[in-house]
mmCIF file of C-alpha atoms in Angstrom:
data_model
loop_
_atom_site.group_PDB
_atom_site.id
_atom_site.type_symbol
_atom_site.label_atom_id
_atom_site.label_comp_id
_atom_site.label_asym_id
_atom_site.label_seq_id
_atom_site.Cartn_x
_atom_site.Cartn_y
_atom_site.Cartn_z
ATOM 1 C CA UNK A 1 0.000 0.000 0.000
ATOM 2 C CA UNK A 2 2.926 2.584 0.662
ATOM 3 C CA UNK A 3 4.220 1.557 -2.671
ATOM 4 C CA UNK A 4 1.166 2.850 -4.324
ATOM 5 C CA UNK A 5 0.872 5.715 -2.443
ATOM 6 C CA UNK A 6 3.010 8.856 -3.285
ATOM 7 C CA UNK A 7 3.839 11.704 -0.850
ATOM 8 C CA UNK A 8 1.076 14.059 0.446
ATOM 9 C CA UNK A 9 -1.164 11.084 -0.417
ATOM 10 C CA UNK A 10 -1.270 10.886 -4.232
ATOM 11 C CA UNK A 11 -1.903 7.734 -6.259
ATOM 12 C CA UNK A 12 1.222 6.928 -7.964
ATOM 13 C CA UNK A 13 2.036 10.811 -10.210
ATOM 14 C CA UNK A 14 -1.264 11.891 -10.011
ATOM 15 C CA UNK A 15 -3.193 13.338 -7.383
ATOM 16 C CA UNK A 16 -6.581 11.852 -5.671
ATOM 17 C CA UNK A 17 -9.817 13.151 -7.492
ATOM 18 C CA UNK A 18 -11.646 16.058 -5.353
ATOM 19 C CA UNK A 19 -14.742 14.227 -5.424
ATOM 20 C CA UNK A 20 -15.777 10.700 -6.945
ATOM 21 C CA UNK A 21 -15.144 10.677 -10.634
ATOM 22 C CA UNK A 22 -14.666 14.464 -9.961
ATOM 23 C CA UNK A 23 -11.362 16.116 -11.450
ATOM 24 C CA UNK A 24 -8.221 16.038 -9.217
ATOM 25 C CA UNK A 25 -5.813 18.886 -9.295
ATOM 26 C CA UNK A 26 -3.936 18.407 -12.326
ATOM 27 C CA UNK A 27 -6.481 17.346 -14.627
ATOM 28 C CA UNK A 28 -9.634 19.122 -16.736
ATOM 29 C CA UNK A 29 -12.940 18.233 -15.479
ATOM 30 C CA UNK A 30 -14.628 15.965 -18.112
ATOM 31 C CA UNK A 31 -18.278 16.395 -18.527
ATOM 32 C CA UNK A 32 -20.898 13.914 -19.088
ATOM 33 C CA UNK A 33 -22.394 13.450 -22.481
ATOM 34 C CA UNK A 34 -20.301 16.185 -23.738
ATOM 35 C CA UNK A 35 -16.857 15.971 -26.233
ATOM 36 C CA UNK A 36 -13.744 16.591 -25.000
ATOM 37 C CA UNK A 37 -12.127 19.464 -26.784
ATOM 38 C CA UNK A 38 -8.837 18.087 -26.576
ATOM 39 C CA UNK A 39 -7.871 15.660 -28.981
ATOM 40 C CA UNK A 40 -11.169 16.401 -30.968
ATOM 41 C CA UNK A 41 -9.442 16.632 -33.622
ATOM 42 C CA UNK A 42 -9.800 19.512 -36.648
ATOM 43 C CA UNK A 43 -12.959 21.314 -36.987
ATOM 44 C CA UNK A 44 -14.840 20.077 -39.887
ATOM 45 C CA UNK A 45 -17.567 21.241 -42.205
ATOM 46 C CA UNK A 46 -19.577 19.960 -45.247
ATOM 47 C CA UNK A 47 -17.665 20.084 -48.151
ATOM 48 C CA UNK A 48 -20.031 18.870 -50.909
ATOM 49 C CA UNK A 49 -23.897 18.451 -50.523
ATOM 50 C CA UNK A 50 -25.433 15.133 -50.054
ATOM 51 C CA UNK A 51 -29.429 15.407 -50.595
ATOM 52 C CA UNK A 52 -29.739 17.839 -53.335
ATOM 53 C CA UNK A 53 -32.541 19.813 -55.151
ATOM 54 C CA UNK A 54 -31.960 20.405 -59.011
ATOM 55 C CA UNK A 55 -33.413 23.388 -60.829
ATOM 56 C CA UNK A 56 -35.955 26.211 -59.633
ATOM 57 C CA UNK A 57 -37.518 28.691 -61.835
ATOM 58 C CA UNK A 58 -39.648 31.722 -60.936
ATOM 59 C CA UNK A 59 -40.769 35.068 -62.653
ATOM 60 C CA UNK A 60 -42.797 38.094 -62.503
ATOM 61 C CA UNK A 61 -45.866 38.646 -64.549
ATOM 62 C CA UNK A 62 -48.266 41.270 -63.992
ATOM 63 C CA UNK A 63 -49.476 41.533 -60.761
ATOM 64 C CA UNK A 64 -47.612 39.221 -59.183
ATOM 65 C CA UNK A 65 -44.886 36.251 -59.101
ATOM 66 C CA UNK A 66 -44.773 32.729 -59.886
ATOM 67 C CA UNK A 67 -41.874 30.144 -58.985
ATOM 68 C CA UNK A 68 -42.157 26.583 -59.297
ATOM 69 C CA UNK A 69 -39.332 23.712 -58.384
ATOM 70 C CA UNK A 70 -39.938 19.813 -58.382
ATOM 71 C CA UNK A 71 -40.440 17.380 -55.316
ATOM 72 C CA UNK A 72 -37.085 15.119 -55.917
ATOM 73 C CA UNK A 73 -34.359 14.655 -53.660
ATOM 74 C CA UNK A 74 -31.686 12.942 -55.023
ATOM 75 C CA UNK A 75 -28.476 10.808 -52.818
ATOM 76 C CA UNK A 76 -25.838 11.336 -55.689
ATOM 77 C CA UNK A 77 -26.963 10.223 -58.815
ATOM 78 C CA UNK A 78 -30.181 7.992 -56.810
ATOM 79 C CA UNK A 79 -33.677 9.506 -57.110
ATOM 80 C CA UNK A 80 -33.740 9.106 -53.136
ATOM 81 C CA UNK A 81 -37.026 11.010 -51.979
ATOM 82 C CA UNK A 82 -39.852 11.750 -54.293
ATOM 83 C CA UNK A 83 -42.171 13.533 -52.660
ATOM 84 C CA UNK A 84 -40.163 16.568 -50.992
ATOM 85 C CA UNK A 85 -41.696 19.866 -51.116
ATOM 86 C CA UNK A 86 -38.807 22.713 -51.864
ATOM 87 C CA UNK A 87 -41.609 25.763 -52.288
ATOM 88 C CA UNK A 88 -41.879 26.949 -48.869
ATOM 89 C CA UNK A 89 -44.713 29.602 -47.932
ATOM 90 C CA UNK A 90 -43.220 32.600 -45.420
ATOM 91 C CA UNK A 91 -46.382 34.827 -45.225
ATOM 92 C CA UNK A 92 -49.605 36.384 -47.504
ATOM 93 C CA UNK A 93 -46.817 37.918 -49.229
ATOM 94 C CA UNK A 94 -43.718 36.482 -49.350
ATOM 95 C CA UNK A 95 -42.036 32.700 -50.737
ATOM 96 C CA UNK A 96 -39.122 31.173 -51.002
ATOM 97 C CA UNK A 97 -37.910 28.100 -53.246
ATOM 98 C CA UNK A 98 -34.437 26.777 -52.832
ATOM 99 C CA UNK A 99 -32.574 24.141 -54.839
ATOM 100 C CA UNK A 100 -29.362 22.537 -53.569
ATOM 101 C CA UNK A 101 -28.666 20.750 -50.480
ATOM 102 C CA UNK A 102 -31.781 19.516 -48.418
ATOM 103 C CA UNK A 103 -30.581 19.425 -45.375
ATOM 104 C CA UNK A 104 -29.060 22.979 -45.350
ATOM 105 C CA UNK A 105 -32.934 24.335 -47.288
ATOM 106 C CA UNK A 106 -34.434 22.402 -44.221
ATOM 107 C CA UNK A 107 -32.351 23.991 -41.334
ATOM 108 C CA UNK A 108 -32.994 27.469 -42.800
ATOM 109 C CA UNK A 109 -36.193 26.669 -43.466
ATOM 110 C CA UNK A 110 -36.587 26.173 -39.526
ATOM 111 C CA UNK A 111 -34.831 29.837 -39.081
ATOM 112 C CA UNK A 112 -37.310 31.857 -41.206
ATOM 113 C CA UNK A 113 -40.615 29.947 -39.590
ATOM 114 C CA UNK A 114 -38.894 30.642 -36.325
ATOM 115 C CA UNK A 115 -38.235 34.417 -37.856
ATOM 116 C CA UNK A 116 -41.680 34.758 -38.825
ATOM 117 C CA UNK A 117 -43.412 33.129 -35.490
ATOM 118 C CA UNK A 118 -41.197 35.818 -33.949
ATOM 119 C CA UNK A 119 -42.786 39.068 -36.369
ATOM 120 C CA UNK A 120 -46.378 37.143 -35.568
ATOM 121 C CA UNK A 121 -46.068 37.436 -31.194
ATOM 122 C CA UNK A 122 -44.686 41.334 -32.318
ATOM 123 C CA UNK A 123 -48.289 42.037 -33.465
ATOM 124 C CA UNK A 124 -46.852 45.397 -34.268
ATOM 125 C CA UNK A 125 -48.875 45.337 -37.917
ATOM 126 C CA UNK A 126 -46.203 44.931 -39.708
ATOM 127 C CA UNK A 127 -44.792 42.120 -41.117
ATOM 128 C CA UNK A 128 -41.850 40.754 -43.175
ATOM 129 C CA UNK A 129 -41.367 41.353 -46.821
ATOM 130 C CA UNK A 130 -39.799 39.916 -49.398
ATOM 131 C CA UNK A 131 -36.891 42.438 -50.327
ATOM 132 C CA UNK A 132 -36.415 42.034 -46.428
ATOM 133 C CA UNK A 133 -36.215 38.161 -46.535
ATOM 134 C CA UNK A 134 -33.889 38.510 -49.609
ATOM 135 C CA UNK A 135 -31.606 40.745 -47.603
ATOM 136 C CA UNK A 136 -31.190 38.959 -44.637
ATOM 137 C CA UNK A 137 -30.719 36.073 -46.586
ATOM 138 C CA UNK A 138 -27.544 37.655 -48.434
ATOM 139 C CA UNK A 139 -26.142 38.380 -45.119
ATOM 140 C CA UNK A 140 -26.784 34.930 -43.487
ATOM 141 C CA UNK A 141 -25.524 32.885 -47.200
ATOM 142 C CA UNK A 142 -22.301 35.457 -46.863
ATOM 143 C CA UNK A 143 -21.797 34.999 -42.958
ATOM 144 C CA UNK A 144 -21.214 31.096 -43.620
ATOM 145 C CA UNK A 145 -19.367 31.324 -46.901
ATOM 146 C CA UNK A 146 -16.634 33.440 -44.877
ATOM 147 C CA UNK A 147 -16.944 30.562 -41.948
ATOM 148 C CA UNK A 148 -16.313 28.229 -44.991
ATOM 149 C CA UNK A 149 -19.120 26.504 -44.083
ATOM 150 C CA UNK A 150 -21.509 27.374 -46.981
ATOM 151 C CA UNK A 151 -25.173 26.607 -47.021
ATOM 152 C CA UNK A 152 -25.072 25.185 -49.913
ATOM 153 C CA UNK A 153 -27.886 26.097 -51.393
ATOM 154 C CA UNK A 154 -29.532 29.167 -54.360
ATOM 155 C CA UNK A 155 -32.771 30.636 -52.776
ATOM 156 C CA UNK A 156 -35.488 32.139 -55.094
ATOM 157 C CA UNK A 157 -37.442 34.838 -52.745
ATOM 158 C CA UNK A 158 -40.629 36.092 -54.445
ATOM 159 C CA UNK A 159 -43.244 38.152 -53.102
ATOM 160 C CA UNK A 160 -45.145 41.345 -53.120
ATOM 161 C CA UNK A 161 -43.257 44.201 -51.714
ATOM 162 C CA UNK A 162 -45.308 47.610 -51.542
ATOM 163 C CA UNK A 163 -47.633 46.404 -54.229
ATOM 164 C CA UNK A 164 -45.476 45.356 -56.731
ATOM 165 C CA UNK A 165 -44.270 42.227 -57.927
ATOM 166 C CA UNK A 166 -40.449 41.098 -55.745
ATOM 167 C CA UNK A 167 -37.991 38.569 -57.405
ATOM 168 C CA UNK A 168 -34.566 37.907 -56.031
ATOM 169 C CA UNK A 169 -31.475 35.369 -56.040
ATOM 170 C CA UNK A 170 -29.130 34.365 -53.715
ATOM 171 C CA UNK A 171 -26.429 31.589 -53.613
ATOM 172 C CA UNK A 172 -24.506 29.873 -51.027
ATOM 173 C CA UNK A 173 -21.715 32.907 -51.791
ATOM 174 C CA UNK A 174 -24.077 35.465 -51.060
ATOM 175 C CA UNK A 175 -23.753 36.546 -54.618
ATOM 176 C CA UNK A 176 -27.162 38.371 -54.345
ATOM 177 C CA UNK A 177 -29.677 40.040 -57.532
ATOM 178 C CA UNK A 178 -32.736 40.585 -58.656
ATOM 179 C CA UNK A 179 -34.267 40.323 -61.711
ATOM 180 C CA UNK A 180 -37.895 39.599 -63.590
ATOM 181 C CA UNK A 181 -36.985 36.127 -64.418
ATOM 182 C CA UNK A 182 -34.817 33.970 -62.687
ATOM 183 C CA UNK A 183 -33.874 29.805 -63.168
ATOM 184 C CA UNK A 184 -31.315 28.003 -61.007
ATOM 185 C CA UNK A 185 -29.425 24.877 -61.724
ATOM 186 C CA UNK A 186 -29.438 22.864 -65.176
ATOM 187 C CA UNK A 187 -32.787 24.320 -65.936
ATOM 188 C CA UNK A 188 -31.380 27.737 -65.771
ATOM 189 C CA UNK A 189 -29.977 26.822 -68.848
ATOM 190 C CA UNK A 190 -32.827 25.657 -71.045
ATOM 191 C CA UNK A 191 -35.311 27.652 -69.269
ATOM 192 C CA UNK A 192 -34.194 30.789 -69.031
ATOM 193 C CA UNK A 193 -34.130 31.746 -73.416
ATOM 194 C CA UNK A 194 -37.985 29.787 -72.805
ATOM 195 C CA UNK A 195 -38.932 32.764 -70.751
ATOM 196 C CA UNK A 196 -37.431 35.321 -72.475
ATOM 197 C CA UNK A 197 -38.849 34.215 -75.728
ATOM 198 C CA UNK A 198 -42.358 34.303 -73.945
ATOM 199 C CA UNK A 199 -42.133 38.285 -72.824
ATOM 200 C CA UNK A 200 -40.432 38.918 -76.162
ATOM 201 C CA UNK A 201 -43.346 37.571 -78.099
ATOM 202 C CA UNK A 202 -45.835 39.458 -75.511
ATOM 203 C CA UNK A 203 -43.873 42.769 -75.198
ATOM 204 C CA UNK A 204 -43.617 42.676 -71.434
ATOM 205 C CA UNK A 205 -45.106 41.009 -68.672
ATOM 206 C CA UNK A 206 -47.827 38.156 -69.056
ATOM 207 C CA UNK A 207 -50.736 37.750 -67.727
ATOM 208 C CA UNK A 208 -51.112 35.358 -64.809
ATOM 209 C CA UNK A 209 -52.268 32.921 -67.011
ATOM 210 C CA UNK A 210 -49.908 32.873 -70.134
ATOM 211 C CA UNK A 211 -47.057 33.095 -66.634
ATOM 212 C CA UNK A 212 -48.230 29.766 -65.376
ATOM 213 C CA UNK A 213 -48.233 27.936 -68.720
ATOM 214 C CA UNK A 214 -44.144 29.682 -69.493
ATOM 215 C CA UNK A 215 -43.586 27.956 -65.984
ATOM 216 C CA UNK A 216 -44.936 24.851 -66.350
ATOM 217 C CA UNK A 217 -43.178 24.145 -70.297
ATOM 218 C CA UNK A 218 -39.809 24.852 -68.264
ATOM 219 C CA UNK A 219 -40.915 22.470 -65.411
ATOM 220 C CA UNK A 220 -41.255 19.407 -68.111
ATOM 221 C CA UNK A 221 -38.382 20.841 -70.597
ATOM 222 C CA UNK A 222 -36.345 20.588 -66.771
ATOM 223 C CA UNK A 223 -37.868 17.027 -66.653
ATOM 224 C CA UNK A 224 -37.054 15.800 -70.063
ATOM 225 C CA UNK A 225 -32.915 17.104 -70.007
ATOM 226 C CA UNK A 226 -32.300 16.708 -66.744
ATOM 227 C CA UNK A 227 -31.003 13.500 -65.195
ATOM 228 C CA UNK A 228 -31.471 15.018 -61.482
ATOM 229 C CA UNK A 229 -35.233 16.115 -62.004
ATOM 230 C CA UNK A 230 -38.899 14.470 -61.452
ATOM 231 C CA UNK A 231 -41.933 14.840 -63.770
ATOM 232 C CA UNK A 232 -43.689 16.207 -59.929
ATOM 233 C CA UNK A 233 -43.529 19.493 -58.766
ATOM 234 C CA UNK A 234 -44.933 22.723 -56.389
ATOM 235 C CA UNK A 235 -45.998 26.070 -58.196
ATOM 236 C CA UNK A 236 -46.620 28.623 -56.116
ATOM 237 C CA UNK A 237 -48.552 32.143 -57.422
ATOM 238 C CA UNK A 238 -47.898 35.495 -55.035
ATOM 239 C CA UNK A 239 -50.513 38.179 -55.897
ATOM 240 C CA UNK A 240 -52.350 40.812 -53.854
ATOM 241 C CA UNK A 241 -54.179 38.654 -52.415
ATOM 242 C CA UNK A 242 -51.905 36.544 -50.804
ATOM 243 C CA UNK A 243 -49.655 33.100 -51.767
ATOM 244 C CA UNK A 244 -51.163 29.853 -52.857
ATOM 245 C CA UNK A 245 -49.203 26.619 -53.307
ATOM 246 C CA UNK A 246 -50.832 24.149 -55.592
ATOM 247 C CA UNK A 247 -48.895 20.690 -55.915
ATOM 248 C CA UNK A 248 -47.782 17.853 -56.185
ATOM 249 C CA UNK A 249 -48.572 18.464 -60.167
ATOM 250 C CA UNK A 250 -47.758 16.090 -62.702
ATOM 251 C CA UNK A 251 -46.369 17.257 -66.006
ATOM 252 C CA UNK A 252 -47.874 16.223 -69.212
ATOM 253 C CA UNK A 253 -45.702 13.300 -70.900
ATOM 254 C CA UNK A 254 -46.429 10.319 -73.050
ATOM 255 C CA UNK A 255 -44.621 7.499 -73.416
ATOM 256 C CA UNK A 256 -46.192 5.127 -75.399
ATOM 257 C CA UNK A 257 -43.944 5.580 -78.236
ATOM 258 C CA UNK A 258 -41.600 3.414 -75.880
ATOM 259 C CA UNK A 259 -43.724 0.817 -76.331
ATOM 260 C CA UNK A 260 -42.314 0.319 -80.174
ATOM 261 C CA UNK A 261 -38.326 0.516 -78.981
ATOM 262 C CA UNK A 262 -36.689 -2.651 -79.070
ATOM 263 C CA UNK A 263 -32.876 -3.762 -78.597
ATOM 264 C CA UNK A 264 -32.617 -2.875 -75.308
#
């Protein structure tokens, strides 16, 4: 026994603990259920998205907006979840559709309801708008990118700000504009000349009507070139009189020429 014990009464070099499983006096107290900062190792962050979102598209037409983005989630290159909703409703005059990683959309997503619940117990009449949203959201994308850990996701914010029709961009950068018609990801490619070509031909802003039908054709041209998207999607209208979501909408396809292929 005086082997094992030391002078002053320690256990071999280190000294008895203050209290049972406490910390002695030469040692950090280690709490339960909580990691030890030393030899934790480098802080990490996400360095590539996981659950992604493919294209959004969204535009102004008179009297209001319209956006529109499809329900898949995709692991990779897998068509993981089907029936995820990326057109989220803020308030009677502001929406937001995101493509990109699904986690990140559903963690901000959490933020704004939280932001909103928060302008709702105010009760102060007023309440927050969309060139608001899209600010705050520059400022929050930016704050992480300089962390370098991004959000990795483009937000489409769309609204009605003052009376007039709101559209504006922002990616995980915080590379922030707005503009009267705006696509995101592959689609923004294909459907971007599709809307252009459709106020061209008009001679400014359509109707709510002709607006839907622009939206939908890039939905299912989105569909039909690209890999990542689903033939099901959300379309949202803002207008004076407030948001509506309709959806889960199925694009108009047909496939029974497939039905003649053969070789495969």
């Amino acid at each position: 026994m005086e082997g094992m014990m030391g002078p002053m009464g320690t256990i071999g070099n280190k000294c008895p603990p203050l209290w049972s499983n406490g910390p002695d006096f030469q040692s950090i107290y280690s709490f339960p259920n909580r990691k030890s900062v030393a030899g934790s190792g480098p802080r990490k962050v996400t360095q590539s998205p996981v659950t992604t979102g493919t294209s959004t598209f969204a535009m102004k037409f008179d009297g209001g907006v319209i956006l529109a983005a499809d329900t898949l989630g995709s692991y990779g290159s897998m068509a993981m979840f089907t029936d995820l909703q990326r057109v989220m409703k803020v308030n009677d005059q502001t929406c937001v559709v995101a493509g990109g990683d699904i986690a990140d959309f559903q963690f901000l997503q959490s933020v704004i309801e939280q932001k909103q619940i928060d302008e709702d117990c105010r009760d102060d009449g007023l309440s927050l708008k969309p060139a608001a949203l899209h600010s705050w959201l520059t400022r929050v994308m930016y704050n992480r990118r300089s962390k370098f850990d991004p959000l990795w996701n483009i937000y489409l914010v769309g609204g009605m700000q003052d009376g007039e029709p709101f559209l504006g961009y922002v990616n995980l950068q915080g590379t922030a504009f707005t503009e009267t018609l705006i696509a995101s990801g592959l689609g923004g490619e294909m459907a971007v000349p599709v809307m252009r070509k459709a106020m061209e031909v008009k001679g400014g802003l359509l109707n709510e009507q002709e607006a839907r039908e622009t939206i939908t054709k890039c939905v299912r041209l989105g569909y039909l070139r690209d890999c990542r998207a689903w033939p099901k999607y959300h379309i949202a209208t803002i207008t004076k009189d407030g948001v509506k979501i309709d959806g889960p909408l199925m694009i108009d396809s047909d496939w029974e020429y497939a039905k003649g292929i053969e070789g495969y």
